[in-house]
Coordinates of C-alpha atoms in Angstrom, one line a residue:
Chain N
M28 CA 37.8 -87.9 -37.4
S29 CA 34.7 -89.9 -36.6
G30 CA 32.2 -89.4 -33.8
T31 CA 29.3 -90.8 -31.9
I32 CA 25.7 -89.6 -31.6
E33 CA 26.5 -88.3 -28.1
Q34 CA 29.4 -86.3 -29.4
A35 CA 27.3 -84.8 -32.2
A36 CA 24.6 -83.9 -29.7
Q37 CA 27.1 -82.3 -27.3
A38 CA 28.7 -80.3 -30.1
L39 CA 25.3 -79.0 -31.3
L40 CA 24.1 -78.3 -27.7
A41 CA 27.3 -76.2 -27.2
A42 CA 26.7 -74.3 -30.5
D43 CA 24.5 -71.5 -31.8
N44 CA 23.8 -69.8 -35.1
I45 CA 23.7 -73.1 -36.8
L46 CA 23.5 -73.6 -40.6
I47 CA 22.3 -76.9 -42.1
I48 CA 23.3 -78.0 -45.6
T49 CA 21.4 -80.4 -47.8
H50 CA 22.7 -82.1 -51.0
R51 CA 22.2 -81.4 -54.6
R52 CA 19.0 -82.7 -56.2
P53 CA 17.6 -82.9 -52.7
D54 CA 15.5 -86.0 -51.8
G55 CA 13.2 -86.7 -48.9
D56 CA 16.0 -87.9 -46.6
T57 CA 18.3 -84.9 -46.9
T58 CA 15.4 -82.4 -46.6
G59 CA 13.6 -84.4 -43.9
C60 CA 16.8 -84.6 -41.9
A61 CA 17.5 -80.9 -42.3
G62 CA 13.9 -79.9 -41.5
A63 CA 13.8 -82.1 -38.4
L64 CA 17.2 -81.0 -37.1
C65 CA 16.5 -77.3 -37.7
R66 CA 13.1 -77.4 -35.9
G67 CA 14.6 -79.4 -33.1
L68 CA 17.4 -76.9 -32.5
R69 CA 14.9 -74.1 -32.6
Q70 CA 12.8 -76.0 -30.0
L71 CA 15.9 -75.8 -27.8
G72 CA 16.0 -72.0 -28.2
K73 CA 18.8 -71.9 -30.7
T74 CA 19.1 -69.9 -33.9
A75 CA 19.2 -72.4 -36.8
Y76 CA 18.6 -72.2 -40.5
I77 CA 18.8 -74.3 -43.6
L78 CA 20.9 -73.1 -46.5
P79 CA 18.5 -72.5 -49.5
N80 CA 18.8 -75.3 -51.9
P81 CA 18.4 -74.1 -55.5
D82 CA 17.5 -77.6 -56.7
L83 CA 14.5 -77.9 -54.3
T84 CA 11.3 -79.2 -55.9
A85 CA 7.7 -78.8 -54.8
R86 CA 7.6 -82.3 -53.3
Y87 CA 9.8 -81.4 -50.4
E88 CA 9.3 -77.7 -50.2
Q89 CA 7.4 -77.7 -46.9
L90 CA 10.2 -79.6 -45.2
I91 CA 12.9 -77.0 -45.6
A92 CA 11.8 -73.8 -47.4
P93 CA 10.2 -72.3 -44.3
C94 CA 13.6 -72.7 -42.5
Y95 CA 15.7 -71.1 -45.2
A96 CA 18.5 -68.8 -44.0
P97 CA 18.2 -65.1 -44.8
E98 CA 21.0 -63.8 -47.0
D99 CA 22.7 -62.0 -44.1
F100 CA 22.8 -65.0 -41.8
A101 CA 26.4 -65.5 -40.5
P102 CA 26.6 -69.1 -39.2
E103 CA 29.0 -70.1 -36.5
F104 CA 28.4 -73.8 -36.8
V105 CA 27.7 -75.9 -39.9
V106 CA 26.0 -79.3 -40.2
T107 CA 25.5 -81.5 -43.3
T108 CA 22.7 -84.0 -43.5
D109 CA 22.8 -87.0 -45.8
I110 CA 25.7 -85.7 -47.8
A111 CA 28.3 -88.3 -48.7
D112 CA 30.8 -86.1 -50.6
F113 CA 31.6 -82.4 -51.2
G114 CA 30.8 -83.1 -54.9
L115 CA 27.2 -83.2 -53.8
F116 CA 27.3 -79.6 -52.5
T117 CA 25.2 -77.0 -54.3
E118 CA 27.1 -74.0 -55.6
N119 CA 26.0 -71.8 -52.7
A120 CA 27.3 -74.4 -50.2
K121 CA 30.9 -74.5 -51.5
P122 CA 32.1 -71.6 -49.3
Y123 CA 31.4 -73.9 -46.3
E124 CA 33.5 -76.8 -47.5
D125 CA 36.4 -76.2 -45.1
R126 CA 34.3 -75.4 -42.1
I127 CA 31.9 -78.3 -41.5
D128 CA 31.5 -79.0 -37.8
V129 CA 29.1 -82.0 -37.9
V130 CA 28.4 -84.6 -40.6
L131 CA 25.4 -86.8 -40.1
D132 CA 25.1 -89.4 -42.8
H133 CA 24.5 -93.1 -43.7
H134 CA 26.3 -93.6 -47.0
R135 CA 29.1 -96.1 -46.9
S136 CA 30.9 -94.0 -49.5
N137 CA 31.0 -91.0 -47.2
R138 CA 34.2 -89.0 -47.7
M139 CA 33.4 -85.8 -45.8
A140 CA 35.8 -84.2 -43.4
A141 CA 34.4 -82.6 -40.2
S142 CA 35.0 -82.2 -36.5
V143 CA 32.4 -84.8 -35.6
R144 CA 31.5 -87.2 -38.3
V145 CA 28.7 -89.7 -37.7
V146 CA 28.2 -92.2 -40.6
R147 CA 25.9 -95.1 -39.8
E148 CA 26.0 -97.3 -42.9
S149 CA 23.4 -99.7 -41.4
A150 CA 20.7 -97.0 -41.3
G151 CA 18.0 -97.3 -43.9
A152 CA 17.5 -93.5 -43.9
N153 CA 19.8 -90.9 -42.4
A154 CA 16.8 -89.7 -40.5
E155 CA 17.4 -92.6 -38.0
V156 CA 20.8 -90.9 -37.2
V157 CA 19.1 -87.5 -36.9
L158 CA 16.3 -88.8 -34.7
D159 CA 19.0 -90.3 -32.3
V160 CA 20.7 -86.9 -32.2
L161 CA 17.4 -85.2 -31.5
D162 CA 16.7 -87.7 -28.7
A163 CA 20.2 -87.2 -27.3
M164 CA 19.7 -83.4 -27.2
G165 CA 16.4 -83.8 -25.4
V166 CA 14.2 -82.6 -28.3
T167 CA 10.5 -83.5 -28.1
L168 CA 9.3 -85.3 -31.2
D169 CA 6.4 -83.0 -32.1
T170 CA 4.1 -83.5 -35.2
E171 CA 6.1 -81.1 -37.4
I172 CA 9.5 -82.7 -36.6
A173 CA 8.0 -86.2 -36.9
T174 CA 6.6 -85.3 -40.3
C175 CA 10.1 -84.4 -41.5
I176 CA 11.5 -87.6 -40.0
Y177 CA 8.7 -89.8 -41.5
V178 CA 9.1 -88.4 -45.0
A179 CA 12.8 -89.1 -44.8
L180 CA 12.3 -92.6 -43.5
S181 CA 9.6 -93.5 -46.0
T182 CA 11.1 -92.0 -49.1
D183 CA 14.6 -93.5 -48.5
T184 CA 13.2 -97.0 -48.0
G185 CA 10.5 -97.2 -50.7
C186 CA 7.9 -96.8 -48.0
F187 CA 9.6 -99.5 -45.8
R188 CA 9.6 -101.9 -48.7
Y189 CA 13.3 -102.1 -49.6
S190 CA 16.0 -104.2 -48.0
N191 CA 17.6 -101.2 -46.4
T192 CA 14.7 -101.0 -44.0
T193 CA 15.8 -102.0 -40.6
P194 CA 14.0 -102.6 -37.3
D195 CA 15.2 -99.1 -36.3
T196 CA 13.6 -97.6 -39.4
L197 CA 10.3 -99.2 -38.5
R198 CA 10.5 -98.3 -34.8
A199 CA 11.4 -94.7 -35.7
A200 CA 8.3 -94.6 -38.1
A201 CA 6.1 -96.0 -35.3
R202 CA 7.2 -93.1 -33.1
C203 CA 6.3 -90.6 -35.9
L204 CA 2.8 -92.0 -36.2
E205 CA 2.4 -91.7 -32.4
A206 CA 3.5 -88.1 -32.7
G207 CA 0.6 -87.4 -34.9
V208 CA 1.8 -88.0 -38.5
D209 CA -0.9 -89.0 -41.0
G210 CA 1.1 -91.7 -42.7
G211 CA -1.6 -92.8 -45.0
E212 CA -2.2 -89.4 -46.5
L213 CA 1.5 -88.5 -46.7
N214 CA 2.3 -91.8 -48.4
R215 CA -0.6 -91.4 -50.9
K216 CA 1.0 -88.1 -52.0
L217 CA 4.5 -89.4 -52.0
F218 CA 4.1 -92.9 -53.5
E219 CA 0.8 -93.3 -55.2
V220 CA -0.2 -90.2 -57.1
K221 CA 1.7 -89.8 -60.4
T222 CA 2.0 -86.4 -62.0
W223 CA 0.9 -86.1 -65.6
A224 CA 4.5 -85.5 -66.5
R225 CA 5.6 -88.7 -64.7
F226 CA 2.8 -90.7 -66.3
Q227 CA 4.0 -89.5 -69.8
M228 CA 7.6 -90.2 -68.9
E229 CA 6.7 -93.7 -67.7
R230 CA 4.9 -94.3 -71.0
I231 CA 8.1 -93.3 -72.9
V232 CA 10.2 -95.6 -70.6
V233 CA 8.0 -98.7 -71.0
D234 CA 7.8 -98.1 -74.7
T235 CA 11.6 -97.8 -75.2
V236 CA 13.3 -99.9 -72.5
E237 CA 15.8 -102.4 -73.9
F238 CA 16.7 -105.8 -72.4
L239 CA 20.2 -107.2 -72.4
R240 CA 21.9 -110.4 -71.0
D241 CA 18.8 -112.5 -71.4
G242 CA 16.6 -109.9 -69.7
K243 CA 18.9 -109.6 -66.6
I244 CA 19.8 -106.0 -67.5
A245 CA 17.1 -103.5 -68.4
L246 CA 18.2 -100.1 -69.8
A247 CA 16.1 -97.0 -70.2
L248 CA 17.2 -93.8 -71.9
I249 CA 15.5 -90.6 -70.9
R250 CA 16.3 -88.0 -73.5
R251 CA 16.2 -84.2 -72.8
A252 CA 13.7 -83.7 -75.7
D253 CA 11.2 -86.0 -73.9
I254 CA 11.8 -84.3 -70.6
D255 CA 11.2 -80.9 -72.1
K256 CA 8.1 -82.2 -74.0
T257 CA 6.5 -83.7 -70.8
G258 CA 7.7 -80.9 -68.4
A259 CA 9.0 -83.6 -66.0
D260 CA 11.0 -82.3 -63.0
M261 CA 13.7 -84.1 -61.0
D262 CA 11.2 -85.8 -58.8
D263 CA 9.3 -87.2 -61.7
L264 CA 12.5 -88.5 -63.1
D265 CA 13.8 -89.9 -59.9
S266 CA 10.8 -92.1 -59.4
I267 CA 11.3 -93.6 -62.8
A268 CA 14.7 -94.9 -61.9
S269 CA 13.3 -97.9 -60.2
L270 CA 10.8 -98.9 -62.9
T271 CA 13.1 -101.1 -64.9
R272 CA 14.1 -103.2 -61.9
Q273 CA 10.5 -104.1 -61.3
I274 CA 10.3 -106.3 -64.3
E275 CA 10.4 -110.0 -63.7
G276 CA 13.9 -111.4 -64.2
V277 CA 15.7 -108.0 -64.2
Q278 CA 18.7 -107.9 -61.8
V279 CA 20.2 -104.6 -63.0
G280 CA 17.9 -101.7 -63.9
I281 CA 19.8 -98.8 -65.5
T282 CA 18.3 -95.4 -66.3
I283 CA 20.3 -92.8 -68.1
T284 CA 19.0 -89.3 -68.0
E285 CA 20.2 -86.6 -70.3
N286 CA 21.0 -83.4 -68.4
K287 CA 20.3 -79.9 -69.8
D288 CA 23.9 -79.6 -71.0
L289 CA 23.6 -83.1 -72.6
T290 CA 25.9 -84.7 -70.1
C291 CA 24.3 -87.7 -68.3
K292 CA 23.1 -88.8 -65.0
I293 CA 23.0 -92.6 -64.4
S294 CA 20.9 -94.4 -61.9
V295 CA 21.4 -98.1 -61.2
R296 CA 18.9 -100.2 -59.2
T297 CA 19.7 -103.8 -58.6
T298 CA 18.3 -106.9 -56.9
K299 CA 20.3 -108.7 -54.3
E300 CA 22.4 -110.6 -56.8
V301 CA 24.3 -107.6 -58.0
D302 CA 26.1 -104.7 -56.2
A303 CA 24.9 -101.4 -57.7
S304 CA 27.6 -99.3 -56.1
A305 CA 30.3 -101.5 -57.6
I306 CA 28.9 -100.8 -61.1
C307 CA 28.7 -97.1 -60.5
A308 CA 32.1 -97.0 -58.9
K309 CA 33.6 -98.1 -62.3
C310 CA 32.1 -94.9 -63.8
G311 CA 33.3 -92.6 -61.0
G312 CA 30.1 -92.7 -59.0
G313 CA 28.9 -94.5 -55.9
G314 CA 26.0 -95.1 -53.6
H315 CA 24.3 -98.1 -51.9
L316 CA 24.3 -101.8 -52.6
R317 CA 21.0 -101.8 -54.4
A318 CA 20.7 -98.1 -55.5
A319 CA 23.7 -96.1 -56.9
G320 CA 24.4 -93.4 -59.4
A321 CA 27.1 -91.7 -61.4
N322 CA 27.5 -88.5 -63.4
L323 CA 29.2 -88.7 -66.8
S324 CA 30.4 -85.7 -68.8
C325 CA 29.8 -87.5 -72.1
G326 CA 26.7 -87.9 -74.3
I327 CA 24.0 -90.4 -73.9
D328 CA 25.3 -93.0 -76.3
E329 CA 28.8 -93.0 -74.8
A330 CA 27.3 -93.1 -71.3
R331 CA 25.2 -96.2 -72.4
A332 CA 28.3 -98.0 -73.6
K333 CA 30.3 -97.1 -70.4
I334 CA 27.7 -98.2 -67.9
L335 CA 26.9 -101.4 -69.8
E336 CA 30.6 -102.2 -69.8
A337 CA 30.8 -101.5 -66.1
A338 CA 27.8 -103.8 -65.5
E339 CA 29.4 -106.6 -67.6
Q340 CA 32.6 -106.2 -65.6
V341 CA 30.8 -106.6 -62.3
Y342 CA 29.0 -109.7 -63.6
A343 CA 32.4 -111.0 -64.8
E344 CA 34.0 -110.4 -61.4
S345 CA 31.2 -112.1 -59.5
E346 CA 30.1 -115.7 -59.2
L347 CA 27.3 -115.0 -61.6
A348 CA 29.6 -114.7 -64.6
Chain P
M10 CA -18.9 -113.6 -25.7
S11 CA -15.8 -111.5 -26.1
G12 CA -12.3 -112.2 -24.7
T13 CA -8.8 -111.0 -24.2
I14 CA -5.5 -112.0 -25.7
E15 CA -4.7 -113.7 -22.3
Q16 CA -8.0 -115.7 -22.5
A17 CA -7.3 -116.8 -26.0
A18 CA -3.8 -117.9 -25.1
Q19 CA -5.0 -119.8 -22.0
A20 CA -7.7 -121.6 -24.0
L21 CA -5.1 -122.6 -26.7
L22 CA -2.6 -123.7 -24.1
A23 CA -5.2 -126.0 -22.5
A24 CA -6.2 -127.5 -25.9
D25 CA -4.7 -130.0 -28.3
N26 CA -5.5 -131.3 -31.7
I27 CA -6.2 -127.8 -33.0
L28 CA -7.7 -126.9 -36.4
I29 CA -7.2 -123.5 -37.9
I30 CA -9.5 -122.1 -40.5
T31 CA -8.8 -119.4 -43.1
H32 CA -11.3 -117.4 -45.2
R33 CA -12.4 -117.7 -48.8
R34 CA -10.2 -116.1 -51.5
P35 CA -7.4 -116.2 -48.9
D36 CA -5.2 -113.2 -48.6
G37 CA -1.8 -112.7 -46.9
D38 CA -3.4 -111.9 -43.5
T39 CA -5.6 -114.9 -43.1
T40 CA -2.9 -117.3 -44.4
G41 CA -0.1 -115.6 -42.5
C42 CA -2.0 -115.7 -39.2
A43 CA -3.0 -119.3 -39.7
G44 CA 0.6 -120.3 -40.7
A45 CA 2.1 -118.4 -37.7
L46 CA -0.4 -119.8 -35.2
C47 CA -0.1 -123.4 -36.4
R48 CA 3.7 -123.3 -36.3
G49 CA 3.6 -121.6 -32.9
L50 CA 1.3 -124.3 -31.4
R51 CA 3.6 -127.0 -32.8
Q52 CA 6.6 -125.3 -31.2
L53 CA 4.8 -125.9 -27.9
G54 CA 4.4 -129.6 -28.7
K55 CA 0.8 -129.5 -29.8
T56 CA -0.8 -131.2 -32.7
A57 CA -2.1 -128.4 -35.0
Y58 CA -3.2 -128.2 -38.6
I59 CA -4.7 -125.8 -41.0
L60 CA -7.9 -126.7 -42.9
P61 CA -7.0 -126.9 -46.6
N62 CA -8.3 -123.9 -48.4
P63 CA -9.6 -124.7 -51.9
D64 CA -9.1 -121.1 -53.1
L65 CA -5.4 -120.9 -52.2
T66 CA -3.2 -119.3 -54.9
A67 CA 0.6 -119.8 -55.4
R68 CA 1.3 -116.4 -53.8
Y69 CA 0.5 -117.6 -50.3
E70 CA 1.0 -121.4 -50.7
Q71 CA 4.1 -121.7 -48.6
L72 CA 2.4 -120.1 -45.6
I73 CA -0.3 -122.7 -45.1
A74 CA -0.1 -125.6 -47.5
P75 CA 2.8 -127.4 -45.6
C76 CA 0.4 -127.3 -42.5
Y77 CA -2.7 -128.7 -44.2
A78 CA -4.7 -131.2 -42.1
P79 CA -4.8 -134.8 -43.3
E80 CA -8.3 -136.0 -44.2
D81 CA -8.7 -138.1 -41.1
F82 CA -7.7 -135.4 -38.7
A83 CA -10.3 -135.1 -35.9
P84 CA -10.0 -131.7 -34.3
E85 CA -10.9 -131.1 -30.7
F86 CA -10.4 -127.4 -30.8
V87 CA -11.2 -124.9 -33.7
V88 CA -9.7 -121.4 -34.3
T89 CA -10.5 -118.9 -37.1
T90 CA -8.0 -116.2 -38.2
D91 CA -9.1 -113.0 -39.9
I92 CA -12.7 -114.3 -40.6
A93 CA -15.4 -111.7 -40.0
D94 CA -18.4 -113.8 -40.9
F95 CA -19.5 -117.4 -41.5
G96 CA -20.4 -116.3 -45.0
L97 CA -16.6 -116.2 -45.6
F98 CA -16.2 -119.9 -44.8
T99 CA -15.1 -122.2 -47.6
E100 CA -17.4 -125.1 -48.2
N101 CA -15.2 -127.6 -46.3
A102 CA -15.3 -125.3 -43.3
K103 CA -19.0 -125.2 -42.9
P104 CA -19.2 -128.3 -40.7
Y105 CA -17.3 -126.4 -38.0
E106 CA -19.6 -123.4 -37.9
D107 CA -21.2 -124.4 -34.6
R108 CA -18.0 -125.4 -32.8
I109 CA -15.6 -122.4 -33.1
D110 CA -13.6 -122.1 -29.9
V111 CA -11.4 -119.1 -30.6
V112 CA -12.0 -116.2 -33.1
L113 CA -9.0 -113.9 -33.8
D114 CA -9.9 -111.0 -36.0
H115 CA -9.7 -107.3 -36.6
H116 CA -12.8 -106.5 -38.7
R117 CA -15.2 -104.2 -37.2
S118 CA -18.0 -106.0 -39.0
N119 CA -17.1 -109.3 -37.2
R120 CA -20.2 -111.3 -36.4
M121 CA -18.7 -114.6 -35.5
A122 CA -19.8 -116.6 -32.4
A123 CA -17.2 -118.4 -30.3
S124 CA -16.1 -119.2 -26.7
V125 CA -13.3 -116.7 -26.9
R126 CA -13.7 -113.9 -29.4
V127 CA -10.8 -111.4 -29.8
V128 CA -11.6 -108.6 -32.3
R129 CA -9.2 -105.7 -32.4
E130 CA -10.6 -103.2 -34.8
S131 CA -7.6 -100.9 -34.4
A132 CA -5.2 -103.5 -35.8
G133 CA -3.8 -102.8 -39.3
A134 CA -3.5 -106.6 -39.8
N135 CA -4.9 -109.4 -37.8
A136 CA -1.4 -110.7 -37.4
E137 CA -0.9 -108.1 -34.7
V138 CA -3.5 -110.0 -32.7
V139 CA -2.0 -113.4 -33.5
L140 CA 1.5 -112.1 -32.5
D141 CA 0.2 -111.0 -29.1
V142 CA -1.4 -114.5 -28.6
L143 CA 1.9 -116.2 -29.6
D144 CA 3.7 -114.0 -27.1
A145 CA 1.2 -114.7 -24.4
M146 CA 1.7 -118.4 -25.0
G147 CA 5.5 -118.1 -24.7
V148 CA 6.2 -119.0 -28.3
T149 CA 9.6 -118.0 -29.7
L150 CA 9.3 -115.9 -32.8
D151 CA 11.5 -118.0 -35.1
T152 CA 12.2 -117.0 -38.8
E153 CA 9.5 -119.2 -40.2
I154 CA 6.8 -117.9 -37.8
A155 CA 8.1 -114.3 -38.3
T156 CA 7.8 -114.7 -42.1
C157 CA 4.1 -115.6 -41.8
I158 CA 3.5 -112.6 -39.5
Y159 CA 5.5 -110.3 -41.8
V160 CA 3.6 -111.3 -44.9
A161 CA 0.3 -110.7 -43.1
L162 CA 1.3 -107.3 -41.8
S163 CA 2.7 -106.1 -45.1
T164 CA 0.0 -107.4 -47.4
D165 CA -2.8 -106.0 -45.3
T166 CA -1.3 -102.5 -45.1
G167 CA 0.0 -102.0 -48.6
C168 CA 3.5 -102.6 -47.3
F169 CA 2.9 -100.2 -44.4
R170 CA 1.7 -97.5 -46.8
Y171 CA -2.0 -97.3 -46.0
S172 CA -3.7 -95.4 -43.2
N173 CA -4.6 -98.6 -41.4
T174 CA -0.9 -99.0 -40.5
T175 CA -0.4 -98.4 -36.8
P176 CA 2.7 -98.0 -34.5
D177 CA 1.9 -101.6 -33.4
T178 CA 2.0 -102.8 -37.1
L179 CA 5.5 -101.2 -37.5
R180 CA 6.9 -102.5 -34.3
A181 CA 5.6 -106.0 -35.0
A182 CA 7.3 -105.8 -38.4
A183 CA 10.5 -104.6 -36.7
R184 CA 10.5 -107.8 -34.6
C185 CA 10.0 -109.9 -37.7
L186 CA 13.1 -108.4 -39.3
E187 CA 15.1 -109.1 -36.1
A188 CA 13.9 -112.7 -36.3
G189 CA 15.6 -113.1 -39.6
V190 CA 12.9 -112.2 -42.1
D191 CA 14.4 -110.9 -45.4
G192 CA 11.8 -108.1 -45.8
G193 CA 13.3 -106.6 -48.9
E194 CA 13.2 -109.8 -50.8
L195 CA 9.7 -110.8 -49.6
N196 CA 8.4 -107.3 -50.5
R197 CA 10.0 -107.5 -53.8
K198 CA 8.1 -110.6 -54.6
L199 CA 4.9 -109.4 -53.1
F200 CA 4.8 -105.8 -54.3
E201 CA 7.4 -105.0 -56.8
V202 CA 8.1 -107.7 -59.3
K203 CA 5.9 -107.4 -62.4
T204 CA 5.5 -110.5 -64.5
W205 CA 6.4 -110.1 -68.2
A206 CA 2.7 -110.5 -69.0
R207 CA 1.8 -107.7 -66.5
F208 CA 4.5 -105.4 -67.8
Q209 CA 3.1 -105.9 -71.4
M210 CA -0.4 -105.3 -70.2
E211 CA 0.6 -102.2 -68.4
R212 CA 2.3 -101.0 -71.6
I213 CA -1.0 -101.5 -73.4
V214 CA -3.0 -99.7 -70.7
V215 CA -0.8 -96.6 -70.5
D216 CA -0.7 -96.4 -74.3
T217 CA -4.5 -96.6 -74.7
V218 CA -6.0 -95.0 -71.6
E219 CA -8.5 -92.2 -72.4
F220 CA -9.3 -89.3 -70.2
L221 CA -12.7 -87.7 -69.9
R222 CA -14.3 -84.9 -67.9
D223 CA -11.1 -82.8 -67.8
G224 CA -9.0 -85.7 -66.7
K225 CA -11.1 -86.6 -63.7
I226 CA -12.2 -89.9 -65.3
A227 CA -9.6 -92.3 -66.8
L228 CA -10.8 -95.3 -68.8
A229 CA -8.8 -98.3 -69.9
L230 CA -10.0 -101.1 -72.1
I231 CA -8.4 -104.5 -71.8
R232 CA -9.3 -106.5 -74.9
R233 CA -9.2 -110.3 -74.9
A234 CA -6.9 -110.3 -77.9
D235 CA -4.3 -108.4 -75.8
I236 CA -4.8 -110.7 -72.8
D237 CA -4.3 -113.8 -75.0
K238 CA -1.2 -112.2 -76.7
T239 CA 0.5 -111.4 -73.4
G240 CA -0.6 -114.5 -71.5
A241 CA -1.8 -112.4 -68.5
D242 CA -3.6 -114.3 -65.8
M243 CA -6.2 -113.0 -63.3
D244 CA -3.5 -111.8 -60.8
D245 CA -1.8 -109.8 -63.5
L246 CA -5.1 -108.2 -64.5
D247 CA -6.3 -107.5 -60.9
S248 CA -3.2 -105.5 -60.2
I249 CA -3.8 -103.3 -63.3
A250 CA -7.2 -102.1 -62.1
S251 CA -5.7 -99.5 -59.8
L252 CA -3.3 -98.1 -62.4
T253 CA -5.6 -95.4 -63.8
R254 CA -6.5 -94.0 -60.4
Q255 CA -2.8 -93.2 -59.7
I256 CA -2.7 -90.5 -62.3
E257 CA -2.7 -87.0 -61.0
G258 CA -6.2 -85.4 -61.1
V259 CA -8.0 -88.7 -61.8
Q260 CA -10.9 -89.2 -59.4
V261 CA -12.5 -92.2 -61.1
G262 CA -10.3 -94.9 -62.7
I263 CA -12.3 -97.4 -64.8
T264 CA -10.9 -100.6 -66.3
I265 CA -13.1 -102.7 -68.5
T266 CA -11.8 -106.2 -69.2
E267 CA -13.2 -108.4 -71.9
N268 CA -14.0 -111.9 -70.6
K269 CA -13.4 -115.0 -72.7
D270 CA -17.1 -115.0 -73.8
L271 CA -16.6 -111.3 -74.7
T272 CA -18.9 -110.2 -71.9
C273 CA -17.2 -107.6 -69.6
K274 CA -15.9 -107.2 -66.1
I275 CA -15.7 -103.6 -64.9
S276 CA -13.4 -102.4 -62.1
V277 CA -13.8 -98.9 -60.7
R278 CA -11.3 -97.3 -58.4
T279 CA -11.9 -93.8 -57.0
T280 CA -10.2 -91.2 -54.8
K281 CA -12.0 -89.9 -51.7
E282 CA -14.1 -87.5 -53.7
V283 CA -16.3 -90.1 -55.5
D284 CA -18.2 -93.3 -54.3
A285 CA -17.1 -96.2 -56.5
S286 CA -19.9 -98.5 -55.2
A287 CA -22.5 -96.0 -56.2
I288 CA -21.2 -96.0 -59.8
C289 CA -21.1 -99.8 -60.0
A290 CA -24.6 -100.1 -58.4
K291 CA -26.0 -98.3 -61.4
C292 CA -24.7 -101.2 -63.5
G293 CA -25.9 -104.0 -61.2
G294 CA -22.6 -104.3 -59.3
G295 CA -21.3 -103.2 -55.9
G296 CA -18.3 -103.1 -53.6
H297 CA -16.5 -100.6 -51.3
L298 CA -16.3 -96.8 -51.3
R299 CA -13.0 -96.7 -53.2
A300 CA -13.0 -100.0 -55.0
A301 CA -16.1 -101.6 -56.7
G302 CA -17.0 -103.7 -59.7
A303 CA -19.7 -105.0 -62.0
N304 CA -20.2 -107.7 -64.6
L305 CA -22.0 -106.8 -67.8
S306 CA -23.3 -109.3 -70.3
C307 CA -22.8 -106.9 -73.2
G308 CA -19.8 -106.2 -75.4
I309 CA -16.9 -103.8 -74.6
D310 CA -18.2 -100.8 -76.5
E311 CA -21.7 -101.0 -74.9
A312 CA -20.1 -101.6 -71.5
R313 CA -17.9 -98.5 -71.9
A314 CA -21.0 -96.4 -72.7
K315 CA -23.0 -97.8 -69.7
I316 CA -20.3 -97.3 -67.1
L317 CA -19.4 -93.8 -68.3
E318 CA -23.1 -92.9 -68.1
A319 CA -23.2 -94.3 -64.6
A320 CA -20.1 -92.3 -63.6
E321 CA -21.7 -89.1 -65.1
Q322 CA -24.9 -89.7 -63.1
V323 CA -23.0 -90.1 -59.9
Y324 CA -21.2 -86.8 -60.6
A325 CA -24.5 -85.1 -61.4
E326 CA -26.0 -86.3 -58.2
S327 CA -23.1 -85.2 -56.1
E328 CA -21.8 -81.8 -55.0
L329 CA -19.1 -82.2 -57.6
A330 CA -21.5 -81.7 -60.5

């Protein structure tokens, strides 16, 4: 069933011993939402924890690690933040698949089952949904909670640059600044500073990117050997996914990353002319209109062929053909 | 004298045949403010024009060029937007120096004289001041006016990333989106799209950058032969100056560009630990704390030696030595 902000707030207010789950390869939105919700629930006097996420990177550590559930925590109520699909659960979250009470998300592809399921596709970041729930519960937006919300808002919208940024995103961010968030310093760390590993990976990408369809499609292959050589982590790699779309004339930027087991993760970033989720759907993936992804169990050369075929099909089906 | 938003609005409402002046080397804020104010005054039935700015680049052309005053326009009332000092007047604005009626600005260094002088230092962009004046005059924020305001807000705050972004900046931007501005597409053009020439130049920079002083100094040389090969223009080159500072651990990012006559232009970008203007001052240049420059009449190898020596001296003189 589906639900409203008010229903989610009422369900949470009636609950205690709450566990919050974030998705695999956690980003700023899933961790920021979980961090804000957990701290908000604690402010109301509840016992709340976040399920440890084995994929967590240093970038978002402060948002959720201090709230990690101890091993013996026995939750009575389970919430997911920013998770579109059970396939995005980490291994240690799988035992909770059949007992999700509240889903808070903003992915149009959301297929989660829960008692109360709030999915606001129009939200730039899921943190807008979480902020509304916190408001509905009467939580005060303190600096710590506002920091979690701000990181989620800014990282999911390219620091308010992308087309998914809405008036609500900006007004929520305004409230975070008023709550004491140092936006300038946070953004410098999140968006400006490049780690050495990322700098090296960027060098490899710009040196090897290939252009197809008269420069409308740009394709970058990130091989495991290069990742190992540079020591790049998931955050370094994630930020590289949007590089190819930045080049003049490129409508579809595709990045294929070799996983450790040599299967592949595909990231697709598009300009407004092309639907990224439609391309990824053809490979069993999904996501947003301008940013989507897919996981392929094949090697990098086969993955390259498959995603290029998918992109060509989407072009063929559209007016742009 | 100084004045309030209300006084500026009343003065403008009582006036007609209004001329709006922008500053030299016009940016998004001065042009966005002028474009919004001119269109707003016209919406109220007034005759209003913008003084042609001889420095205008293609980037901001649509904001003000359609509103340029004809040669025979005889203004009765003169407004400046985002101009801190008469020294920033273009040549064709000098005749109006003694007859400025309203000053709308946000620079703390503002030294302009006028009948009504609104200077809001706290504003991230001067467009926040102009939007308040438009509101006070009863102007409807249509898509065209909102586009001008949005460009001003976003370009003056690094697309809401820098520390000068305030809650007011974000709320003003939210209103612009509601008025129909396609923020994602505008930002893509303003902040994301890299021309082919710039992409090629970046490739050269990341392939050749050298690191000194344990990675605290990054130095990039941009040779004339590469500029000619890629066809990069000044806008392409300007945006490259900040690349080196973005790398983790770099405190001083130096870019040396060979001019056509093989003399050199030096750009220095620093993090908060080091004073960029102090480094450039040692080579006869100057600028701001974090962004400065110098022109050297020598060749690129000599320029490299000179600026590195200057950087070393500044390190030696500081606590960081």
